[in-house]
Amino acid sequence: MADKSSNSIPRATAKRLSLYYRIFKRFNSEKIEKASSKQIAEAIGIDAATVRRDFSYFGELGRRGFGYDVKKLMNFFADLLNDNRITNVCLIGIGNMGRALLHYRFHERNKMKIALAFDTDDNELVGTKSPDGIPIYGISELEERIHNADVKTAILTVPSVKAQEVADTLTKAGIKGILSFSPINLTVPKDVVVQYVDLTSELQTLLYFMRKDEN
């Protein structure tokens, strides 16, 4: 297969990769051996031409008229998304969102898991463990703990006023990827990737399209 570098594909395509992986895992569990671009497209809610265009960035994933080998593509996307081994993630901020994520069983759906969590040093949860055994540390220990753990990815759910400060500490500690729930743009080194999750914006977009369809 062709080069699988994420730098060579459009961002829109990159955002669909996990959807393709999920669909092929579902097809595999349903004992489906071959799937057409139309079947894949309908399962995701896009058009078949988009599926074929997305797949073209990765070389010859299937032959026209023969469909796509489900197991082969499931393994391909697992490798592409690094889902063949456990990826440890740290969680910064144990407010309402942080606690929800702390209880979310990532490892039951894929091979990511929260390995350690942090909050302000005076938080009553510091020094304890979550029900799943995830240790919770004070923010003052962040750099040392991350240095000693196999962690390169962080989930950030801290107040906006603290987000940049914490991001600076994370990158200094060697973090290379940040999933941020804080509604501000972070300034990070060029070799660090930041993905933003803005639930308010997504909900507002949803409501806009709902009202648009009603007119």
PDB file of C-alpha atoms in Angstrom:
ATOM      1  CA  MET A   1       0.000   0.000   0.000  1.00  0.00           C
ATOM      2  CA  ALA A   2       1.062   3.600  -0.484  1.00  0.00           C
ATOM      3  CA  ASP A   3       2.559   5.979   2.073  1.00  0.00           C
ATOM      4  CA  LYS A   4       0.186   6.371   4.989  1.00  0.00           C
ATOM      5  CA  SER A   5       1.483   9.731   6.235  1.00  0.00           C
ATOM      6  CA  SER A   6      -1.371  11.848   7.599  1.00  0.00           C
ATOM      7  CA  ASN A   7       0.491  14.941   6.341  1.00  0.00           C
ATOM      8  CA  SER A   8      -0.338  14.023   2.730  1.00  0.00           C
ATOM      9  CA  ILE A   9      -4.130  13.851   3.070  1.00  0.00           C
ATOM     10  CA  PRO A  10      -6.772  16.588   3.519  1.00  0.00           C
ATOM     11  CA  ARG A  11      -7.931  17.345   7.043  1.00  0.00           C
ATOM     12  CA  ALA A  12     -11.528  16.390   6.179  1.00  0.00           C
ATOM     13  CA  THR A  13     -10.329  12.944   5.112  1.00  0.00           C
ATOM     14  CA  ALA A  14      -8.195  12.563   8.230  1.00  0.00           C
ATOM     15  CA  LYS A  15     -11.227  13.279  10.409  1.00  0.00           C
ATOM     16  CA  ARG A  16     -13.111  10.421   8.747  1.00  0.00           C
ATOM     17  CA  LEU A  17     -10.433   7.776   9.321  1.00  0.00           C
ATOM     18  CA  SER A  18     -11.774   6.690  12.701  1.00  0.00           C
ATOM     19  CA  LEU A  19     -15.262   6.438  11.175  1.00  0.00           C
ATOM     20  CA  TYR A  20     -13.972   4.098   8.476  1.00  0.00           C
ATOM     21  CA  TYR A  21     -12.203   2.019  11.091  1.00  0.00           C
ATOM     22  CA  ARG A  22     -15.375   1.791  13.184  1.00  0.00           C
ATOM     23  CA  ILE A  23     -17.434   0.744  10.153  1.00  0.00           C
ATOM     24  CA  PHE A  24     -14.985  -1.978   9.118  1.00  0.00           C
ATOM     25  CA  LYS A  25     -14.905  -3.313  12.678  1.00  0.00           C
ATOM     26  CA  ARG A  26     -18.693  -3.447  12.640  1.00  0.00           C
ATOM     27  CA  PHE A  27     -18.784  -5.143   9.250  1.00  0.00           C
ATOM     28  CA  ASN A  28     -16.214  -7.673  10.461  1.00  0.00           C
ATOM     29  CA  SER A  29     -18.265  -8.458  13.578  1.00  0.00           C
ATOM     30  CA  GLU A  30     -21.278  -9.002  11.298  1.00  0.00           C
ATOM     31  CA  LYS A  31     -19.246 -11.506   9.232  1.00  0.00           C
ATOM     32  CA  ILE A  32     -19.317  -9.295   6.139  1.00  0.00           C
ATOM     33  CA  GLU A  33     -16.272 -10.136   4.008  1.00  0.00           C
ATOM     34  CA  LYS A  34     -16.617  -7.595   1.173  1.00  0.00           C
ATOM     35  CA  ALA A  35     -18.096  -4.107   1.200  1.00  0.00           C
ATOM     36  CA  SER A  36     -18.725  -1.709  -1.665  1.00  0.00           C
ATOM     37  CA  SER A  37     -18.032   2.013  -1.506  1.00  0.00           C
ATOM     38  CA  LYS A  38     -21.812   2.513  -1.534  1.00  0.00           C
ATOM     39  CA  GLN A  39     -22.257   0.319   1.564  1.00  0.00           C
ATOM     40  CA  ILE A  40     -19.464   2.120   3.380  1.00  0.00           C
ATOM     41  CA  ALA A  41     -20.839   5.520   2.384  1.00  0.00           C
ATOM     42  CA  GLU A  42     -24.369   4.687   3.556  1.00  0.00           C
ATOM     43  CA  ALA A  43     -23.033   3.425   6.896  1.00  0.00           C
ATOM     44  CA  ILE A  44     -21.228   6.728   7.495  1.00  0.00           C
ATOM     45  CA  GLY A  45     -23.732   9.086   5.876  1.00  0.00           C
ATOM     46  CA  ILE A  46     -21.621  10.409   2.996  1.00  0.00           C
ATOM     47  CA  ASP A  47     -21.538   9.694  -0.746  1.00  0.00           C
ATOM     48  CA  ALA A  48     -19.655   6.842  -2.411  1.00  0.00           C
ATOM     49  CA  ALA A  49     -17.474   9.229  -4.429  1.00  0.00           C
ATOM     50  CA  THR A  50     -16.119  10.695  -1.194  1.00  0.00           C
ATOM     51  CA  VAL A  51     -15.238   7.225   0.076  1.00  0.00           C
ATOM     52  CA  ARG A  52     -13.374   6.383  -3.119  1.00  0.00           C
ATOM     53  CA  ARG A  53     -11.568   9.718  -3.075  1.00  0.00           C
ATOM     54  CA  ASP A  54     -10.566   9.283   0.582  1.00  0.00           C
ATOM     55  CA  PHE A  55      -9.253   5.792  -0.061  1.00  0.00           C
ATOM     56  CA  SER A  56      -7.317   6.924  -3.144  1.00  0.00           C
ATOM     57  CA  TYR A  57      -4.912   8.823  -0.878  1.00  0.00           C
ATOM     58  CA  PHE A  58      -3.687   5.474   0.449  1.00  0.00           C
ATOM     59  CA  GLY A  59      -3.059   3.697  -2.826  1.00  0.00           C
ATOM     60  CA  GLU A  60      -4.888   0.612  -4.067  1.00  0.00           C
ATOM     61  CA  LEU A  61      -7.147  -0.424  -1.178  1.00  0.00           C
ATOM     62  CA  GLY A  62      -9.531  -2.339  -3.409  1.00  0.00           C
ATOM     63  CA  ARG A  63     -10.408  -3.091  -7.018  1.00  0.00           C
ATOM     64  CA  ARG A  64     -13.356  -1.538  -8.821  1.00  0.00           C
ATOM     65  CA  GLY A  65     -16.197  -4.032  -9.079  1.00  0.00           C
ATOM     66  CA  PHE A  66     -14.766  -6.338  -6.412  1.00  0.00           C
ATOM     67  CA  GLY A  67     -15.465  -4.277  -3.311  1.00  0.00           C
ATOM     68  CA  TYR A  68     -13.188  -3.799  -0.319  1.00  0.00           C
ATOM     69  CA  ASP A  69     -11.846  -6.656   1.777  1.00  0.00           C
ATOM     70  CA  VAL A  70     -13.344  -5.905   5.206  1.00  0.00           C
ATOM     71  CA  LYS A  71     -10.781  -7.658   7.393  1.00  0.00           C
ATOM     72  CA  LYS A  72      -7.870  -6.295   5.373  1.00  0.00           C
ATOM     73  CA  LEU A  73      -9.180  -2.731   5.609  1.00  0.00           C
ATOM     74  CA  MET A  74     -10.019  -3.103   9.307  1.00  0.00           C
ATOM     75  CA  ASN A  75      -6.392  -4.059   9.970  1.00  0.00           C
ATOM     76  CA  PHE A  76      -5.156  -1.288   7.673  1.00  0.00           C
ATOM     77  CA  PHE A  77      -7.034   1.412   9.570  1.00  0.00           C
ATOM     78  CA  ALA A  78      -6.067  -0.121  12.921  1.00  0.00           C
ATOM     79  CA  ASP A  79      -2.430   0.272  11.898  1.00  0.00           C
ATOM     80  CA  LEU A  80      -3.030   3.752  10.491  1.00  0.00           C
ATOM     81  CA  LEU A  81      -4.670   4.904  13.736  1.00  0.00           C
ATOM     82  CA  ASN A  82      -2.124   3.110  15.936  1.00  0.00           C
ATOM     83  CA  ASP A  83      -4.855   0.937  17.417  1.00  0.00           C
ATOM     84  CA  ASN A  84      -2.680  -2.182  17.470  1.00  0.00           C
ATOM     85  CA  ARG A  85      -1.162  -1.298  20.830  1.00  0.00           C
ATOM     86  CA  ILE A  86      -2.185   0.501  23.995  1.00  0.00           C
ATOM     87  CA  THR A  87      -1.833   4.284  23.876  1.00  0.00           C
ATOM     88  CA  ASN A  88      -1.594   5.903  27.299  1.00  0.00           C
ATOM     89  CA  VAL A  89      -3.247   9.304  27.726  1.00  0.00           C
ATOM     90  CA  CYS A  90      -3.195  11.750  30.635  1.00  0.00           C
ATOM     91  CA  LEU A  91      -6.172  13.847  31.726  1.00  0.00           C
ATOM     92  CA  ILE A  92      -5.693  17.382  33.024  1.00  0.00           C
ATOM     93  CA  GLY A  93      -8.635  18.840  34.941  1.00  0.00           C
ATOM     94  CA  ILE A  94     -11.178  16.850  36.932  1.00  0.00           C
ATOM     95  CA  GLY A  95     -14.186  19.126  36.874  1.00  0.00           C
ATOM     96  CA  ASN A  96     -17.540  17.936  35.541  1.00  0.00           C
ATOM     97  CA  MET A  97     -16.172  17.134  32.065  1.00  0.00           C
ATOM     98  CA  GLY A  98     -12.978  15.641  33.449  1.00  0.00           C
ATOM     99  CA  ARG A  99     -14.843  13.321  35.813  1.00  0.00           C
ATOM    100  CA  ALA A 100     -17.058  12.135  32.972  1.00  0.00           C
ATOM    101  CA  LEU A 101     -13.992  11.341  30.862  1.00  0.00           C
ATOM    102  CA  LEU A 102     -12.300   9.693  33.837  1.00  0.00           C
ATOM    103  CA  HIS A 103     -15.180   7.216  33.979  1.00  0.00           C
ATOM    104  CA  TYR A 104     -15.351   6.702  30.202  1.00  0.00           C
ATOM    105  CA  ARG A 105     -14.041   3.262  29.332  1.00  0.00           C
ATOM    106  CA  PHE A 106     -11.893   4.117  26.308  1.00  0.00           C
ATOM    107  CA  HIS A 107     -10.115   0.756  26.439  1.00  0.00           C
ATOM    108  CA  GLU A 108     -13.369  -1.164  25.898  1.00  0.00           C
ATOM    109  CA  ARG A 109     -13.859   0.550  22.525  1.00  0.00           C
ATOM    110  CA  ASN A 110     -10.268   0.933  21.359  1.00  0.00           C
ATOM    111  CA  LYS A 111      -6.747   0.720  22.701  1.00  0.00           C
ATOM    112  CA  MET A 112      -6.502   4.116  24.332  1.00  0.00           C
ATOM    113  CA  LYS A 113      -6.595   4.450  28.085  1.00  0.00           C
ATOM    114  CA  ILE A 114      -6.235   7.254  30.606  1.00  0.00           C
ATOM    115  CA  ALA A 115      -3.145   6.271  32.589  1.00  0.00           C
ATOM    116  CA  LEU A 116      -3.010   9.200  35.022  1.00  0.00           C
ATOM    117  CA  ALA A 117      -4.947  12.362  35.834  1.00  0.00           C
ATOM    118  CA  PHE A 118      -4.163  15.766  37.359  1.00  0.00           C
ATOM    119  CA  ASP A 119      -5.950  18.617  39.085  1.00  0.00           C
ATOM    120  CA  THR A 120      -5.112  21.496  41.400  1.00  0.00           C
ATOM    121  CA  ASP A 121      -3.027  20.458  44.383  1.00  0.00           C
ATOM    122  CA  ASP A 122      -5.858  21.275  46.818  1.00  0.00           C
ATOM    123  CA  ASN A 123      -8.465  19.136  45.051  1.00  0.00           C
ATOM    124  CA  GLU A 124      -9.787  16.505  47.463  1.00  0.00           C
ATOM    125  CA  LEU A 125      -9.343  13.803  44.818  1.00  0.00           C
ATOM    126  CA  VAL A 126      -5.559  14.303  44.633  1.00  0.00           C
ATOM    127  CA  GLY A 127      -3.781  11.302  46.122  1.00  0.00           C
ATOM    128  CA  THR A 128      -6.691   8.957  45.372  1.00  0.00           C
ATOM    129  CA  LYS A 129      -7.585   6.723  42.442  1.00  0.00           C
ATOM    130  CA  SER A 130     -10.612   6.573  40.188  1.00  0.00           C
ATOM    131  CA  PRO A 131     -12.922   3.515  40.385  1.00  0.00           C
ATOM    132  CA  ASP A 132     -10.881   2.075  37.479  1.00  0.00           C
ATOM    133  CA  GLY A 133      -7.631   2.584  39.372  1.00  0.00           C
ATOM    134  CA  ILE A 134      -6.392   5.705  37.583  1.00  0.00           C
ATOM    135  CA  PRO A 135      -4.101   7.674  39.938  1.00  0.00           C
ATOM    136  CA  ILE A 136      -4.886  11.360  40.461  1.00  0.00           C
ATOM    137  CA  TYR A 137      -2.002  13.752  41.119  1.00  0.00           C
ATOM    138  CA  GLY A 138      -1.595  17.423  41.932  1.00  0.00           C
ATOM    139  CA  ILE A 139      -0.772  19.740  39.048  1.00  0.00           C
ATOM    140  CA  SER A 140       2.601  20.529  40.629  1.00  0.00           C
ATOM    141  CA  GLU A 141       3.654  16.947  39.907  1.00  0.00           C
ATOM    142  CA  LEU A 142       2.605  17.045  36.255  1.00  0.00           C
ATOM    143  CA  GLU A 143       5.990  17.462  34.600  1.00  0.00           C
ATOM    144  CA  GLU A 144       7.725  14.865  36.767  1.00  0.00           C
ATOM    145  CA  ARG A 145       4.944  12.274  36.455  1.00  0.00           C
ATOM    146  CA  ILE A 146       4.654  12.608  32.675  1.00  0.00           C
ATOM    147  CA  HIS A 147       8.419  12.351  32.277  1.00  0.00           C
ATOM    148  CA  ASN A 148       8.295   9.026  34.134  1.00  0.00           C
ATOM    149  CA  ALA A 149       5.330   7.621  32.214  1.00  0.00           C
ATOM    150  CA  ASP A 150       4.879   6.413  28.650  1.00  0.00           C
ATOM    151  CA  VAL A 151       2.517   9.270  27.805  1.00  0.00           C
ATOM    152  CA  LYS A 152       2.646  11.534  24.756  1.00  0.00           C
ATOM    153  CA  THR A 153      -1.020  12.568  24.577  1.00  0.00           C
ATOM    154  CA  ALA A 154      -3.090  14.738  26.913  1.00  0.00           C
ATOM    155  CA  ILE A 155      -6.763  15.623  27.295  1.00  0.00           C
ATOM    156  CA  LEU A 156      -7.189  19.178  28.553  1.00  0.00           C
ATOM    157  CA  THR A 157     -10.376  20.127  30.429  1.00  0.00           C
ATOM    158  CA  VAL A 158      -9.164  23.086  32.490  1.00  0.00           C
ATOM    159  CA  PRO A 159     -10.643  26.616  32.681  1.00  0.00           C
ATOM    160  CA  SER A 160      -9.706  28.852  29.742  1.00  0.00           C
ATOM    161  CA  VAL A 161      -7.560  31.137  31.905  1.00  0.00           C
ATOM    162  CA  LYS A 162      -5.319  28.191  32.801  1.00  0.00           C
ATOM    163  CA  ALA A 163      -5.285  26.378  29.452  1.00  0.00           C
ATOM    164  CA  GLN A 164      -2.193  28.033  27.921  1.00  0.00           C
ATOM    165  CA  GLU A 165      -0.185  27.732  31.116  1.00  0.00           C
ATOM    166  CA  VAL A 166      -0.962  24.030  31.393  1.00  0.00           C
ATOM    167  CA  ALA A 167      -0.312  23.500  27.674  1.00  0.00           C
ATOM    168  CA  ASP A 168       3.141  25.063  28.114  1.00  0.00           C
ATOM    169  CA  THR A 169       3.912  22.635  30.944  1.00  0.00           C
ATOM    170  CA  LEU A 170       2.622  19.692  28.923  1.00  0.00           C
ATOM    171  CA  THR A 171       4.772  20.446  25.890  1.00  0.00           C
ATOM    172  CA  LYS A 172       7.789  21.034  28.120  1.00  0.00           C
ATOM    173  CA  ALA A 173       7.191  17.576  29.608  1.00  0.00           C
ATOM    174  CA  GLY A 174       7.219  15.981  26.141  1.00  0.00           C
ATOM    175  CA  ILE A 175       3.523  15.827  25.252  1.00  0.00           C
ATOM    176  CA  LYS A 176       3.066  15.771  21.464  1.00  0.00           C
ATOM    177  CA  GLY A 177      -0.732  15.765  21.152  1.00  0.00           C
ATOM    178  CA  ILE A 178      -3.421  17.686  23.048  1.00  0.00           C
ATOM    179  CA  LEU A 179      -7.189  17.231  22.864  1.00  0.00           C
ATOM    180  CA  SER A 180      -8.490  20.499  24.277  1.00  0.00           C
ATOM    181  CA  PHE A 181     -11.976  21.182  25.594  1.00  0.00           C
ATOM    182  CA  SER A 182     -10.975  24.763  26.471  1.00  0.00           C
ATOM    183  CA  PRO A 183     -12.495  27.309  24.024  1.00  0.00           C
ATOM    184  CA  ILE A 184      -9.256  29.181  23.293  1.00  0.00           C
ATOM    185  CA  ASN A 185      -6.565  28.638  20.675  1.00  0.00           C
ATOM    186  CA  LEU A 186      -3.378  27.313  22.218  1.00  0.00           C
ATOM    187  CA  THR A 187       0.102  28.351  21.165  1.00  0.00           C
ATOM    188  CA  VAL A 188       2.285  25.241  20.960  1.00  0.00           C
ATOM    189  CA  PRO A 189       5.537  24.180  19.230  1.00  0.00           C
ATOM    190  CA  LYS A 190       5.282  23.107  15.588  1.00  0.00           C
ATOM    191  CA  ASP A 191       5.785  19.443  16.443  1.00  0.00           C
ATOM    192  CA  VAL A 192       2.770  19.395  18.784  1.00  0.00           C
ATOM    193  CA  VAL A 193      -0.722  18.678  17.412  1.00  0.00           C
ATOM    194  CA  VAL A 194      -3.809  20.214  19.037  1.00  0.00           C
ATOM    195  CA  GLN A 195      -7.375  19.082  18.371  1.00  0.00           C
ATOM    196  CA  TYR A 196     -10.209  21.198  19.758  1.00  0.00           C
ATOM    197  CA  VAL A 197     -13.578  19.989  21.012  1.00  0.00           C
ATOM    198  CA  ASP A 198     -16.149  22.774  21.402  1.00  0.00           C
ATOM    199  CA  LEU A 199     -19.437  21.224  22.498  1.00  0.00           C
ATOM    200  CA  THR A 200     -21.233  24.589  22.594  1.00  0.00           C
ATOM    201  CA  SER A 201     -20.260  25.360  19.009  1.00  0.00           C
ATOM    202  CA  GLU A 202     -21.314  21.900  17.836  1.00  0.00           C
ATOM    203  CA  LEU A 203     -24.692  22.259  19.543  1.00  0.00           C
ATOM    204  CA  GLN A 204     -25.222  25.723  18.067  1.00  0.00           C
ATOM    205  CA  THR A 205     -24.407  24.339  14.602  1.00  0.00           C
ATOM    206  CA  LEU A 206     -26.902  21.521  15.160  1.00  0.00           C
ATOM    207  CA  LEU A 207     -29.622  23.979  16.186  1.00  0.00           C
ATOM    208  CA  TYR A 208     -28.876  26.160  13.161  1.00  0.00           C
ATOM    209  CA  PHE A 209     -29.405  23.270  10.755  1.00  0.00           C
ATOM    210  CA  MET A 210     -32.537  22.188  12.630  1.00  0.00           C
ATOM    211  CA  ARG A 211     -34.049  25.662  12.243  1.00  0.00           C
ATOM    212  CA  LYS A 212     -32.904  25.838   8.623  1.00  0.00           C
ATOM    213  CA  ASP A 213     -34.712  22.576   7.820  1.00  0.00           C
ATOM    214  CA  GLU A 214     -37.877  23.884   9.458  1.00  0.00           C
ATOM    215  CA  ASN A 215     -38.021  26.915   7.112  1.00  0.00           C
TER     216      ASN A 215
END
